């Protein structure tokens, strides 16, 4: 006589990707946003800024290179970052914005000295906004 097979029920364990926190606690990340003339980069790290949580560019969202810097594509990239942060249970972000500030150079006319004309050319400014963006 053949022995009966017994079905073993396995318990499913839920895998938590983020830190273990209590209900209602803030878990912070740092959103590094770089806006250039050709592309927009959104990069989220932990507070030590050593571990990357999510990195999305505007060029990853479109097929044509010329569309990578548009505001609509930057919004799509930000939405992808937010959904990834929610999966990992990050619910607050500090934001660090880096943008290029370029004063246009006048051509075919009398030019003023660069100090009187405005800011220097091609300098990248970094603004650290200590805001809590609650998601």
Coordinates of C-alpha atoms in Angstrom, one line a residue:
X1 CA 0.0 0.0 0.0
X2 CA 1.3 3.5 -1.0
X3 CA 1.9 6.1 1.7
X4 CA -0.3 9.2 1.6
X5 CA 1.3 12.5 0.7
X6 CA 0.9 15.2 3.2
X7 CA 0.6 18.8 1.9
X8 CA 2.8 21.2 3.9
X9 CA 1.5 24.7 4.0
X10 CA 4.3 27.3 3.8
X11 CA 3.8 30.5 5.6
X12 CA 4.4 33.5 3.4
X13 CA 6.7 36.1 5.0
X14 CA 6.4 39.7 3.9
X15 CA 9.8 41.2 2.9
X16 CA 10.2 44.8 4.1
X17 CA 12.7 46.7 1.9
X18 CA 13.0 49.8 4.0
X19 CA 13.8 50.5 7.7
X20 CA 11.6 49.2 10.4
X21 CA 9.8 52.1 11.9
X22 CA 6.7 52.7 14.0
X23 CA 3.5 53.9 12.6
X24 CA 3.4 57.7 12.0
X25 CA 7.2 58.1 12.1
X26 CA 9.1 60.0 9.4
X27 CA 11.7 58.2 7.3
X28 CA 13.8 60.8 5.5
X29 CA 15.7 60.6 2.2
X30 CA 17.6 63.2 0.2
X31 CA 16.4 64.1 -3.4
X32 CA 19.2 65.4 -5.5
X33 CA 17.7 67.3 -8.5
X34 CA 19.9 68.5 -11.3
X35 CA 18.3 70.5 -14.1
X36 CA 20.5 71.1 -17.2
X37 CA 19.5 72.4 -20.6
X38 CA 19.4 68.9 -22.1
X39 CA 18.2 66.7 -19.3
X40 CA 16.8 66.5 -15.8
X41 CA 18.2 64.1 -13.2
X42 CA 16.3 63.0 -10.0
X43 CA 18.4 61.0 -7.6
X44 CA 17.2 59.9 -4.2
X45 CA 19.6 58.7 -1.5
X46 CA 19.5 57.9 2.2
X47 CA 20.5 60.6 4.7
X48 CA 24.2 59.5 4.6
X49 CA 24.1 60.1 0.8
X50 CA 26.0 56.9 0.2
X51 CA 23.2 54.5 -0.8
X52 CA 21.1 55.1 -3.9
X53 CA 17.4 54.4 -3.5
X54 CA 16.2 55.6 -6.9
X55 CA 17.7 57.4 -9.9
X56 CA 15.6 58.5 -12.9
X57 CA 16.4 60.9 -15.7
X58 CA 14.2 62.6 -18.1
X59 CA 15.9 60.8 -21.0
X60 CA 14.7 57.5 -19.6
X61 CA 11.1 58.5 -20.1
X62 CA 11.1 59.5 -23.8
X63 CA 12.4 58.2 -27.0
X64 CA 13.6 61.4 -28.6
X65 CA 16.7 63.2 -27.2
X66 CA 15.2 66.6 -27.6
X67 CA 12.3 65.9 -25.2
X68 CA 14.5 64.9 -22.2
X69 CA 14.6 68.4 -20.7
X70 CA 10.9 69.3 -20.9
X71 CA 9.0 69.9 -17.7
X72 CA 6.4 67.2 -18.5
X73 CA 9.1 64.6 -18.7
X74 CA 10.7 65.8 -15.4
X75 CA 7.3 65.3 -13.8
X76 CA 7.2 61.7 -15.1
X77 CA 10.6 61.1 -13.7
X78 CA 9.6 62.5 -10.3
X79 CA 6.5 60.3 -10.2
X80 CA 8.7 57.2 -10.8
X81 CA 10.9 58.3 -7.9
X82 CA 8.0 58.8 -5.6
X83 CA 6.5 55.4 -6.3
X84 CA 9.9 53.8 -5.6
X85 CA 10.2 55.7 -2.3
X86 CA 6.8 54.6 -1.2
X87 CA 7.8 51.0 -1.8
X88 CA 10.7 51.4 0.5
X89 CA 8.6 53.3 3.1
X90 CA 10.4 56.7 2.7
X91 CA 7.8 59.3 3.5
X92 CA 9.8 62.5 3.7
X93 CA 12.4 64.1 1.5
X94 CA 15.0 66.8 1.9
X95 CA 15.7 68.3 -1.6
X96 CA 19.0 69.5 -3.0
X97 CA 18.5 71.4 -6.2
X98 CA 21.4 72.0 -8.6
X99 CA 20.8 74.2 -11.6
X100 CA 22.9 76.1 -14.2
X101 CA 22.7 79.8 -14.2
X102 CA 24.0 81.3 -17.4
X103 CA 23.7 85.0 -18.3
X104 CA 23.4 85.5 -22.0
X105 CA 26.3 87.1 -23.8
X106 CA 25.4 90.1 -26.0
X107 CA 26.6 89.9 -29.6
X108 CA 27.1 92.4 -32.4
X109 CA 26.8 95.4 -30.1
X110 CA 28.7 97.3 -27.4
X111 CA 29.2 95.0 -24.4
X112 CA 29.3 96.0 -20.8
X113 CA 32.0 94.6 -18.5
X114 CA 31.1 91.1 -17.2
X115 CA 30.9 92.3 -13.6
X116 CA 28.3 94.9 -14.5
X117 CA 26.5 92.5 -16.9
X118 CA 25.4 90.1 -14.2
X119 CA 26.4 86.7 -12.9
X120 CA 29.4 84.9 -14.2
X121 CA 28.9 82.4 -17.1
X122 CA 28.4 78.7 -16.6
X123 CA 28.5 78.5 -12.9
X124 CA 26.4 75.7 -11.2
X125 CA 24.5 76.8 -8.2
X126 CA 23.5 74.4 -5.5
X127 CA 20.5 75.1 -3.3
X128 CA 19.8 72.8 -0.4
X129 CA 16.2 73.2 0.5
X130 CA 15.5 71.8 4.0
X131 CA 11.9 71.1 3.3
X132 CA 9.9 68.1 4.5
X133 CA 8.0 67.0 1.4
X134 CA 5.5 64.6 3.0
X135 CA 4.3 61.9 0.6

